[in-house]
Amino acid sequence: MPPAAGGGLAGSELRPRKGRCGSQAARAAGRDVTTAAATARSPKRPAPPSSRRFEAAGRWALLALVTLTSFATRFHRLDQPPHICWDETHFGKMGSYYINRTFFFDVHPPLGKMLIGLAGYLSGYDGTFLFQKPGDNYEHHSYMGMRGFCAFLGAMLVPFAYLTVLELSRSLPAALLTAAFLTFDTGCLTLSQYILLDPILMFFIMAAMLSMVKYNSCANRPFSAPWWFWLSLTGINLAGALGVKFVGLFIILQVGWNTLSDLWHLFGDLSLSMATLGKHLSARILCLILLPLALYTATYAVHFMVLNRSGPGDGFFSSAFQARLSGNNLHNASIPEHLAYGSVITVKNLRMAVGYLHSHRHFYPEGVGARQQQVTTYLHKDYNNLWIIKKHNSNSDPLDPSLPVEFVRHGDIIRLEHKETSRNLHSHYHEAPLTRKHYQVTGYGINGSGDSNDFWRIEVINRKFGNRVKVLRSRIRLVHLVTGCVLGSSGKVLPKWGWEQLEVTCTPYLKETLSSIWNVEDHINPKLPNISLDVLRPSFPEIMLESHMVMIRGNNGLKPKDNEFTSKPWHWPINFQGLRFSGVNDTDFRVYLLGNPVVWWLNLLSLALYILSASIFAVAVQRGVRLPAEVKGLSQVLLRGGGQLLLGWMMHYFPFFLMGRVLYFHHYFPAMLFSSMLTGLLWDTLLRLSAWSLASYPLARCVHTLGILSLLLGTAYSFYLFHPLAYGMVGPLAQDPRSPMAGLRWLESWDF
């Protein structure tokens, strides 16, 4: 390549290398890329050993500078503000739960919260801060260890991205541009400075990406120590990404696609024996499937072992699951195994976060169905959750010692009498309070006396008529005898007249759903022998499966909180709207999550430019156009290295369009990492091509250097302008000329 194209830092031109270049999709393709890259260089004598040592020292010094700058920006003013910001109220609290060994529920896998708890524990935090709401002051509690841990992982994103782009492009300017975009992005900086899962997730995603391109570069040395190291490290990081959030699945899909492509090209190499192909396949199964699966499972084993005390998460899980938690009323309990008439029971809905069948001495208000006693579901243990199971056609006391025990069986017609109010569980053709076309469920009657609308048929899922009903284990439905509807909970929150508990309805739609399936939890009957619940305690695979089902349902059911800003995926790449981390008024310490608009809009432009330029080169290659050696080398970097990064952006962005759950701006940041790496690689390549095309002009050699410097200085200056968003502001709002952000509110949707 002419000197003009290689202007800038030493060693910035493309170099021949072992293995594959760019995405290194195949060894054969890699040899083509290496050849093209080699011919793109100007002929020169081999560098003396002292020159090579100096060049290597320069590379290490540049990496150290990049890393130091990243750490300096992330740790600057890390203690500010000294109060809870945004989701610190959730993840800081969950770290406290690990320190106190208190069981809780969250929609994400446990690894991130465990690491936050470990960081707090090792830094002297005792787990006593309540983390009640944003704005609460930390006072004397030690919070810097947890923030520092997240800042450390957030700072590592920059050198990881630098090394990844360097591996894909073999260009120091491209890597340096990428590092600058991420170092000076106010959004990445903000996310890295607080007790959140995002920096932990992005750390593992970037580590997995770096490990993947590193093991790809060892393709010409399969089964060597570096090859095994990077392949194994890729699997470890995949387990870490998935262990923090389920969106870690996206990097797994990218690595999986890379692996399938790699194996496909190996399969086409006729010089390899079938035994060698089998070794390649086995190595990838071992390191990229079995190793991550083992580590991911081990994460849950530690999670369940540490959180062994009853806590706020009990009600989200099944009764059998709760029996393993110390302090829960089912732990080490002994209760009768089979349900009998006269038993006092609680009935729990199997849908996540619905709770127990409940009633209380309050009536439905005028105009809401029949003015009878309310029946709801309630998440917490309460005396008003207790019901007595009775025969539908008898008022005799089943607990009379002179009467034999009669067990409740699948298909029996029963009555459920509320123990505290002596009213029967009842339904009729009146419409439910909130759910149209469902029937109202009430408490009716006096001292257990009612009418035929109190009769229910108990059905055990997947059992034959006549089978006994088991406590905890049997999944039951209650079918109303008169209307034929099924007792269930809509999950909708009742107004204040219903104490904001959840609506219970009788649905005429007989489709089997978790909302209409229940199990018996507490069971009191003095005439029956007790058995220890230890025999009913679920196994580790069962509790792990249940945890995943509960998390998946929780994710799908996430709804925005009151006065909370949500966003749509199309908002994210254009930096349409930020997210308020702290403060509202001019007297507050305000932190606002917003990407550096110069970086983000350059990323957006670069995506379009990349698609255009890559399409031109792809068509040219496909049509057999004879490209100059210099252009061919750069085109291979653009297509292969850039293709990997574009795929990463797409994998981490487009799936959100298919999600039904509530979405927030911070969900885009993993995709933003890939778009920033693509921007660095693209502009370095385009500037090199420009310098090559202008090689006959005297100032051509300056094009690449000036272009890189302009991008670096422009990014740094934009960070200088917008850094108060990340480090915090006090005083006038942006619309006030005295504000440090005056004139910088470029979009009306930016709420700072």
Coordinates of C-alpha atoms in Angstrom, one line a residue, residues 33-531:
V33 CA -7.2 -12.4 2.6
T34 CA -3.6 -12.7 3.8
T35 CA -2.3 -12.8 0.3
A36 CA -4.3 -9.8 -0.7
A37 CA -3.3 -7.9 2.4
A38 CA 0.3 -8.8 1.9
T39 CA 0.3 -7.5 -1.7
A40 CA -1.4 -4.3 -0.5
R41 CA 1.8 -3.3 1.3
S42 CA 4.7 -1.4 -0.2
P43 CA 7.7 -3.5 -0.8
K44 CA 10.2 -2.9 2.0
R45 CA 13.1 -4.6 3.6
P46 CA 12.5 -6.8 6.7
A47 CA 12.5 -4.7 9.8
P48 CA 15.5 -5.3 12.1
P49 CA 14.7 -7.0 15.5
S50 CA 15.2 -3.7 17.4
S51 CA 12.5 -2.0 15.1
R52 CA 10.1 -4.9 15.7
R53 CA 10.6 -4.6 19.5
F54 CA 10.0 -0.9 19.3
E55 CA 6.9 -1.5 17.3
A56 CA 5.6 -4.1 19.8
A57 CA 6.3 -1.8 22.7
G58 CA 4.4 1.0 20.9
R59 CA 1.4 -1.3 20.5
W60 CA 1.4 -2.2 24.2
A61 CA 1.8 1.4 25.2
L62 CA -1.2 2.4 23.0
L63 CA -3.3 -0.4 24.6
A64 CA -2.2 0.8 28.1
L65 CA -3.1 4.4 27.2
V66 CA -6.5 3.3 25.9
T67 CA -7.2 1.2 29.0
L68 CA -6.0 4.0 31.4
T69 CA -8.2 6.6 29.7
S70 CA -11.2 4.2 29.9
F71 CA -10.6 3.6 33.6
A72 CA -10.1 7.3 34.3
T73 CA -13.4 8.3 32.8
R74 CA -15.3 5.4 34.5
F75 CA -13.9 6.0 38.0
H76 CA -14.1 9.8 37.9
R77 CA -16.7 11.0 40.4
L78 CA -17.8 7.4 41.0
D79 CA -19.1 8.3 44.5
Q80 CA -21.5 10.9 43.1
P81 CA -24.4 11.1 43.7
P82 CA -24.2 9.5 47.1
H83 CA -27.8 8.2 46.8
I84 CA -29.7 5.5 44.9
C85 CA -30.0 6.1 41.2
W86 CA -32.5 4.4 39.0
D87 CA -32.3 0.6 39.1
E88 CA -29.8 0.6 41.8
T89 CA -32.8 0.2 44.0
H90 CA -33.4 -3.2 42.5
F91 CA -29.9 -4.6 42.0
G92 CA -28.4 -3.2 45.1
K93 CA -31.2 -4.7 47.1
M94 CA -30.7 -8.0 45.4
G95 CA -27.0 -7.9 46.3
S96 CA -28.1 -7.4 49.9
Y97 CA -30.3 -10.4 49.6
Y98 CA -27.3 -12.6 48.7
I99 CA -25.3 -11.2 51.7
N100 CA -28.3 -12.0 54.0
R101 CA -29.0 -15.3 52.2
T102 CA -32.7 -14.2 51.7
F103 CA -34.6 -15.7 48.8
F104 CA -36.0 -13.3 46.2
F105 CA -37.4 -13.3 42.7
D106 CA -36.1 -11.5 39.6
V107 CA -36.8 -11.9 35.9
H108 CA -33.0 -12.3 35.1
P109 CA -30.6 -15.2 35.8
P110 CA -28.7 -14.9 39.0
L111 CA -25.0 -14.4 38.0
G112 CA -25.0 -10.6 37.8
K113 CA -26.7 -10.1 41.1
M114 CA -24.4 -12.7 42.8
L115 CA -21.3 -10.8 41.6
I116 CA -22.8 -7.5 42.9
G117 CA -23.4 -9.1 46.2
L118 CA -19.9 -10.6 46.3
A119 CA -18.4 -7.3 45.5
G120 CA -20.4 -5.6 48.3
Y121 CA -19.4 -8.3 50.8
L122 CA -15.7 -8.2 49.9
S123 CA -15.7 -4.3 50.2
G124 CA -17.3 -4.3 53.7
Y125 CA -20.9 -3.8 52.9
D126 CA -23.0 -5.6 55.5
G127 CA -26.3 -5.9 53.5
T128 CA -28.4 -3.8 55.9
F129 CA -29.2 -0.8 53.6
L130 CA -32.9 -1.1 52.4
F131 CA -32.5 0.2 48.9
Q132 CA -36.2 1.4 49.1
K133 CA -36.4 4.0 46.3
P134 CA -34.3 6.2 44.1
G135 CA -33.0 9.3 45.9
D136 CA -32.5 7.6 49.3
N137 CA -29.1 8.6 50.7
Y138 CA -26.5 5.9 51.3
E139 CA -25.3 7.6 54.5
H140 CA -22.7 5.5 56.2
H141 CA -23.3 2.4 54.2
S142 CA -20.5 1.1 51.9
Y143 CA -21.7 1.3 48.3
M144 CA -18.5 2.1 46.5
G145 CA -17.4 -1.5 46.3
M146 CA -20.5 -2.4 44.2
R147 CA -20.2 0.7 42.1
G148 CA -16.5 0.1 41.6
F149 CA -17.0 -3.5 40.5
C150 CA -19.5 -2.4 37.8
A151 CA -17.2 0.5 36.8
F152 CA -14.3 -1.9 36.4
L153 CA -16.2 -4.2 34.1
G154 CA -17.6 -1.2 32.2
A155 CA -14.0 0.2 31.8
M156 CA -12.9 -3.2 30.3
L157 CA -15.3 -2.8 27.4
V158 CA -13.0 -0.3 25.7
P159 CA -9.8 -2.4 25.6
F160 CA -11.9 -5.4 24.6
A161 CA -13.4 -3.5 21.7
Y162 CA -10.0 -2.1 20.8
L163 CA -8.5 -5.6 20.6
T164 CA -11.4 -7.1 18.7
V165 CA -11.2 -4.4 16.0
L166 CA -7.4 -4.8 15.9
E167 CA -7.8 -8.5 15.4
L168 CA -10.4 -8.1 12.6
S169 CA -8.7 -5.2 10.7
R170 CA -5.0 -5.4 11.7
S171 CA -5.2 -1.6 11.8
L172 CA -4.2 0.4 14.9
P173 CA -6.1 3.5 13.7
A174 CA -9.3 1.5 13.3
A175 CA -8.9 0.1 16.8
L176 CA -8.1 3.5 18.2
L177 CA -11.2 5.1 16.7
T178 CA -13.3 2.4 18.2
A179 CA -11.8 2.9 21.6
A180 CA -12.4 6.7 21.4
F181 CA -16.1 6.2 20.4
L182 CA -16.7 4.0 23.4
T183 CA -14.5 5.9 25.9
F184 CA -16.2 9.2 25.0
D185 CA -19.8 7.9 24.8
T186 CA -21.8 9.4 27.7
G187 CA -24.3 6.6 27.6
C188 CA -21.7 3.8 28.1
L189 CA -20.1 5.9 30.8
T190 CA -23.3 6.4 32.7
L191 CA -24.3 2.7 32.6
S192 CA -20.9 1.8 33.9
Q193 CA -20.9 3.9 37.0
Y194 CA -23.9 2.5 38.9
I195 CA -25.0 -0.8 40.5
L196 CA -26.6 -2.3 37.4
L197 CA -26.5 -5.5 35.4
D198 CA -25.7 -3.8 32.1
P199 CA -21.9 -3.4 32.5
I200 CA -21.7 -7.0 33.7
L201 CA -23.7 -8.2 30.7
M202 CA -21.7 -6.1 28.2
F203 CA -18.4 -7.3 29.7
F204 CA -19.2 -10.9 29.0
I205 CA -20.6 -10.1 25.5
M206 CA -17.5 -8.3 24.5
A207 CA -15.2 -10.9 26.2
A208 CA -17.0 -13.6 24.2
M209 CA -16.6 -11.6 21.0
L210 CA -12.9 -11.0 21.5
S211 CA -12.3 -14.7 22.5
M212 CA -14.2 -15.8 19.3
V213 CA -12.1 -13.7 16.9
K214 CA -8.9 -14.8 18.8
Y215 CA -9.7 -18.5 18.4
N216 CA -10.6 -17.9 14.8
S217 CA -7.1 -16.4 14.3
C218 CA -5.6 -19.7 15.5
A219 CA -7.4 -21.6 12.7
N220 CA -4.1 -22.7 11.1
R221 CA -2.9 -24.1 14.4
P222 CA -5.9 -26.3 15.5
F223 CA -5.6 -28.1 18.8
S224 CA -2.7 -26.0 19.9
A225 CA -2.6 -24.5 23.4
P226 CA -3.7 -21.0 22.2
W227 CA -6.5 -22.5 20.1
W228 CA -7.8 -24.5 23.1
F229 CA -7.4 -21.5 25.4
W230 CA -9.5 -19.1 23.3
L231 CA -12.1 -21.7 22.4
S232 CA -12.6 -22.5 26.1
L233 CA -12.6 -18.9 27.1
T234 CA -15.3 -18.2 24.5
G235 CA -17.5 -20.9 26.1
I236 CA -16.9 -19.5 29.6
N237 CA -17.9 -16.0 28.5
L238 CA -21.0 -17.3 26.8
A239 CA -22.1 -18.9 30.1
G240 CA -21.4 -15.6 31.8
A241 CA -23.5 -13.5 29.3
L242 CA -26.5 -15.9 29.6
G243 CA -26.0 -16.1 33.4
V244 CA -26.5 -12.3 33.7
K245 CA -29.5 -11.8 31.3
F246 CA -31.3 -13.9 28.8
V247 CA -30.3 -11.5 26.1
G248 CA -26.9 -13.2 26.4
L249 CA -28.6 -15.7 24.0
F250 CA -27.9 -13.2 21.2
I251 CA -24.1 -13.5 21.5
I252 CA -24.5 -17.3 21.8
L253 CA -26.4 -17.3 18.4
Q254 CA -23.6 -15.2 16.9
V255 CA -20.9 -17.6 18.1
G256 CA -23.0 -20.5 17.0
W257 CA -23.3 -19.1 13.5
N258 CA -19.6 -18.5 13.3
T259 CA -19.0 -22.1 14.5
L260 CA -21.4 -23.6 12.0
S261 CA -19.7 -21.6 9.2
D262 CA -16.3 -22.7 10.4
L263 CA -17.3 -26.4 10.5
W264 CA -18.9 -26.1 7.1
H265 CA -15.7 -24.9 5.5
L266 CA -13.7 -27.5 7.3
F267 CA -16.0 -30.1 5.9
G268 CA -15.2 -28.8 2.4
D269 CA -11.5 -29.2 3.0
L270 CA -10.8 -32.6 1.3
S271 CA -7.3 -32.7 2.9
L272 CA -8.8 -33.3 6.3
S273 CA -9.7 -36.9 7.3
M274 CA -13.1 -37.7 8.9
A275 CA -11.3 -38.4 12.1
T276 CA -9.9 -34.9 12.2
L277 CA -13.3 -33.5 11.3
G278 CA -14.7 -35.5 14.3
K279 CA -12.1 -34.0 16.6
H280 CA -13.0 -30.5 15.4
L281 CA -16.7 -31.1 16.0
S282 CA -16.1 -32.7 19.4
A283 CA -13.9 -29.8 20.6
R284 CA -16.6 -27.3 19.7
I285 CA -19.3 -29.4 21.4
L286 CA -17.1 -29.7 24.5
C287 CA -16.1 -26.0 24.8
L288 CA -19.1 -24.2 23.3
I289 CA -22.0 -26.3 24.5
L290 CA -21.1 -28.6 27.4
L291 CA -18.7 -26.2 29.2
P292 CA -21.1 -23.2 29.1
L293 CA -24.0 -25.5 30.1
A294 CA -22.1 -26.8 33.1
L295 CA -21.1 -23.3 34.2
Y296 CA -24.6 -22.0 33.8
T297 CA -26.0 -24.9 35.8
A298 CA -23.3 -24.4 38.5
T299 CA -24.4 -20.7 38.8
Y300 CA -27.9 -21.9 39.7
A301 CA -26.5 -24.4 42.1
V302 CA -24.7 -21.7 44.0
H303 CA -27.7 -19.4 43.8
F304 CA -30.0 -22.0 45.4
M305 CA -27.4 -22.9 48.0
V306 CA -26.8 -19.3 49.1
L307 CA -30.4 -18.2 49.1
N308 CA -31.8 -20.7 51.5
R309 CA -33.9 -18.4 53.7
S310 CA -37.5 -17.4 53.2
G311 CA -38.0 -14.0 51.7
P312 CA -40.1 -11.8 49.4
G313 CA -39.7 -14.2 46.4
D314 CA -41.5 -17.2 48.0
G315 CA -44.9 -16.4 46.7
F316 CA -43.7 -16.4 43.1
F317 CA -42.9 -20.1 43.3
S318 CA -44.7 -23.4 43.9
S319 CA -45.5 -24.7 47.3
A320 CA -43.1 -27.6 46.9
F321 CA -40.3 -25.1 46.0
Q322 CA -41.1 -23.1 49.1
A323 CA -40.7 -26.1 51.3
R324 CA -36.9 -26.0 50.9
L325 CA -36.6 -22.4 52.3
S326 CA -35.7 -22.0 55.9
G327 CA -38.3 -19.8 57.7
N328 CA -41.1 -20.6 55.3
N329 CA -44.1 -22.2 57.1
L330 CA -43.7 -25.3 54.8
H331 CA -40.0 -25.8 55.6
N332 CA -39.5 -29.0 57.7
A333 CA -43.3 -29.1 58.1
S334 CA -45.4 -32.2 58.5
I335 CA -48.9 -32.2 57.0
P336 CA -51.4 -34.8 55.8
E337 CA -50.5 -36.1 52.3
H338 CA -54.0 -36.5 50.9
L339 CA -56.9 -34.0 51.0
A340 CA -59.9 -35.0 53.1
Y341 CA -63.3 -33.4 53.9
G342 CA -63.2 -31.1 56.8
S343 CA -59.5 -30.1 56.1
V344 CA -58.5 -26.4 56.5
I345 CA -56.5 -25.5 53.4
T346 CA -54.9 -22.7 51.4
V347 CA -55.3 -22.8 47.6
K348 CA -52.5 -21.3 45.5
N349 CA -52.7 -20.3 41.9
L350 CA -49.9 -21.7 39.7
R351 CA -49.6 -18.5 37.6
M352 CA -46.6 -16.5 38.6
A353 CA -47.3 -13.6 41.1
V354 CA -51.0 -14.3 41.5
G355 CA -50.9 -15.9 45.0
Y356 CA -53.6 -17.5 47.2
L357 CA -57.3 -17.7 46.9
H358 CA -58.5 -15.0 49.4
S359 CA -61.6 -13.4 50.8
H360 CA -62.3 -10.7 53.5
R361 CA -65.2 -8.9 55.1
H362 CA -65.7 -6.4 52.4
F363 CA -68.4 -6.4 49.7
Y364 CA -68.2 -5.5 46.0
P365 CA -69.3 -1.9 45.6
E366 CA -72.7 -0.9 44.2
G367 CA -72.8 -1.4 40.4
V368 CA -70.1 -4.1 40.4
G369 CA -72.0 -7.3 39.9
A370 CA -73.9 -8.6 42.9
R371 CA -73.2 -6.8 46.2
Q372 CA -71.6 -9.8 47.9
Q373 CA -68.4 -10.6 49.7
Q374 CA -65.2 -10.0 47.7
V375 CA -63.0 -12.9 46.6
T376 CA -59.5 -12.1 45.4
T377 CA -56.0 -13.5 45.2
Y378 CA -53.3 -12.3 47.6
L379 CA -49.6 -12.9 47.4
H380 CA -48.8 -13.0 51.1
K381 CA -49.6 -15.4 53.9
D382 CA -52.8 -14.4 55.7
Y383 CA -55.6 -15.9 57.8
N384 CA -58.0 -14.8 55.2
N385 CA -56.5 -17.3 52.8
L386 CA -57.9 -20.3 54.8
W387 CA -60.8 -22.3 53.4
I388 CA -62.6 -25.4 54.7
I389 CA -63.4 -28.1 52.2
K390 CA -66.9 -29.7 52.6
K391 CA -69.3 -32.0 50.8
H392 CA -71.8 -30.2 48.7
N393 CA -74.8 -32.1 50.1
S394 CA -74.0 -32.4 53.7
N395 CA -73.7 -30.1 56.7
S396 CA -72.4 -32.7 59.1
D397 CA -69.0 -31.9 60.7
P398 CA -66.4 -34.1 58.9
L399 CA -64.1 -33.8 61.9
D400 CA -66.5 -35.6 64.2
P401 CA -64.4 -38.4 65.7
S402 CA -67.3 -40.8 65.2
L403 CA -67.3 -40.3 61.4
P404 CA -64.8 -42.1 59.2
V405 CA -62.3 -40.0 57.2
E406 CA -63.5 -39.4 53.6
F407 CA -60.8 -38.4 51.1
V408 CA -61.5 -35.9 48.4
R409 CA -61.1 -37.5 45.0
H410 CA -60.9 -36.4 41.4
G411 CA -64.4 -35.5 40.1
D412 CA -66.0 -34.9 43.6
I413 CA -68.5 -32.1 44.0
I414 CA -67.4 -29.9 46.9
R415 CA -68.0 -26.6 48.7
L416 CA -65.3 -24.3 49.9
E417 CA -66.2 -22.3 53.0
H418 CA -64.2 -19.3 54.0
K419 CA -62.9 -20.0 57.5
E420 CA -62.9 -16.4 58.8
T421 CA -66.3 -15.3 57.4
S422 CA -68.2 -18.7 57.0
R423 CA -69.3 -17.8 53.5
N424 CA -69.1 -20.2 50.6
L425 CA -67.0 -19.7 47.4
H426 CA -69.8 -18.8 44.9
S427 CA -70.2 -17.8 41.3
H428 CA -73.2 -16.8 39.1
Y429 CA -73.9 -15.1 35.7
H430 CA -73.1 -11.6 36.8
E431 CA -70.1 -10.2 34.9
A432 CA -66.7 -10.0 36.7
P433 CA -65.5 -6.6 37.9
L434 CA -62.7 -6.1 35.3
T435 CA -62.7 -8.9 32.8
R436 CA -65.5 -8.9 30.3
K437 CA -67.3 -12.1 29.5
H438 CA -66.0 -13.7 32.7
Y439 CA -68.3 -14.4 35.6
Q440 CA -68.1 -12.8 39.1
V441 CA -66.8 -14.9 42.0
T442 CA -68.0 -14.0 45.5
G443 CA -68.4 -15.2 49.0
Y444 CA -72.1 -16.1 49.7
G445 CA -74.3 -17.6 52.4
I446 CA -74.5 -17.6 56.2
N447 CA -72.6 -20.0 58.3
G448 CA -71.9 -22.2 55.4
S449 CA -75.5 -22.3 54.1
G450 CA -76.0 -21.1 50.6
D451 CA -77.3 -22.4 47.3
S452 CA -76.4 -24.5 44.3
N453 CA -74.1 -21.8 43.0
D454 CA -71.7 -22.8 45.7
F455 CA -71.0 -26.2 44.2
W456 CA -67.7 -26.9 42.4
R457 CA -66.3 -30.0 40.8
I458 CA -62.7 -30.6 41.7
E459 CA -60.6 -32.0 38.8
V460 CA -57.0 -33.2 39.0
I461 CA -55.0 -32.5 35.9
N462 CA -54.0 -35.7 34.0
R463 CA -55.6 -38.0 36.6
K464 CA -58.5 -40.5 36.5
F465 CA -61.8 -40.1 38.3
G466 CA -61.6 -41.5 41.8
N467 CA -57.9 -40.7 42.4
R468 CA -57.1 -38.9 45.7
V469 CA -56.0 -35.3 45.7
K470 CA -52.4 -34.8 46.9
V471 CA -51.3 -31.8 48.8
L472 CA -48.7 -29.7 47.0
R473 CA -48.3 -32.1 44.1
S474 CA -51.8 -32.3 42.5
R475 CA -52.6 -29.6 40.0
I476 CA -56.3 -29.0 40.3
R477 CA -59.1 -27.1 38.5
L478 CA -62.4 -26.0 40.2
V479 CA -65.3 -26.2 37.7
H480 CA -68.5 -24.4 38.7
L481 CA -71.3 -26.9 38.5
V482 CA -74.1 -24.6 37.4
T483 CA -72.4 -22.3 34.8
G484 CA -69.7 -24.7 33.8
C485 CA -67.0 -22.0 34.1
V486 CA -63.6 -22.5 35.6
L487 CA -62.2 -20.7 38.7
G488 CA -59.2 -18.6 37.8
S489 CA -57.4 -15.3 38.3
S490 CA -57.1 -12.7 35.5
G491 CA -54.0 -11.2 37.2
K492 CA -55.6 -7.7 36.9
V493 CA -55.3 -5.4 39.9
L494 CA -58.5 -4.3 41.5
P495 CA -59.2 -0.7 42.4
K496 CA -58.8 0.6 45.9
W497 CA -62.2 -0.8 46.9
G498 CA -60.6 -4.2 46.3
W499 CA -57.5 -3.3 48.3
E500 CA -55.5 -3.5 45.1
Q501 CA -55.5 -7.3 45.2
L502 CA -55.9 -9.4 42.1
E503 CA -59.2 -10.2 40.4
V504 CA -60.7 -13.7 40.7
T505 CA -63.1 -14.7 37.9
C506 CA -64.9 -17.8 36.7
T507 CA -64.0 -18.1 33.0
P508 CA -66.4 -19.9 30.6
Y509 CA -63.4 -20.6 28.3
L510 CA -62.3 -24.0 29.3
K511 CA -58.8 -23.8 27.7
E512 CA -56.3 -25.0 30.3
T513 CA -54.0 -22.2 31.4
L514 CA -51.9 -21.6 34.6
S515 CA -54.4 -18.9 35.6
S516 CA -57.1 -21.6 36.2
I517 CA -54.8 -24.2 37.8
W518 CA -54.3 -24.4 41.5
N519 CA -52.7 -26.5 44.2
V520 CA -53.4 -27.1 47.9
E521 CA -50.6 -25.8 50.0
D522 CA -51.4 -25.6 53.7
H523 CA -53.4 -28.5 55.0
I524 CA -54.7 -29.0 58.5
N525 CA -56.7 -32.1 59.5
P526 CA -56.3 -33.6 63.0
K527 CA -57.8 -36.9 61.9
L528 CA -55.0 -37.6 59.4
P529 CA -51.4 -38.7 60.0
N530 CA -48.8 -36.2 58.9
I531 CA -45.9 -36.8 56.5

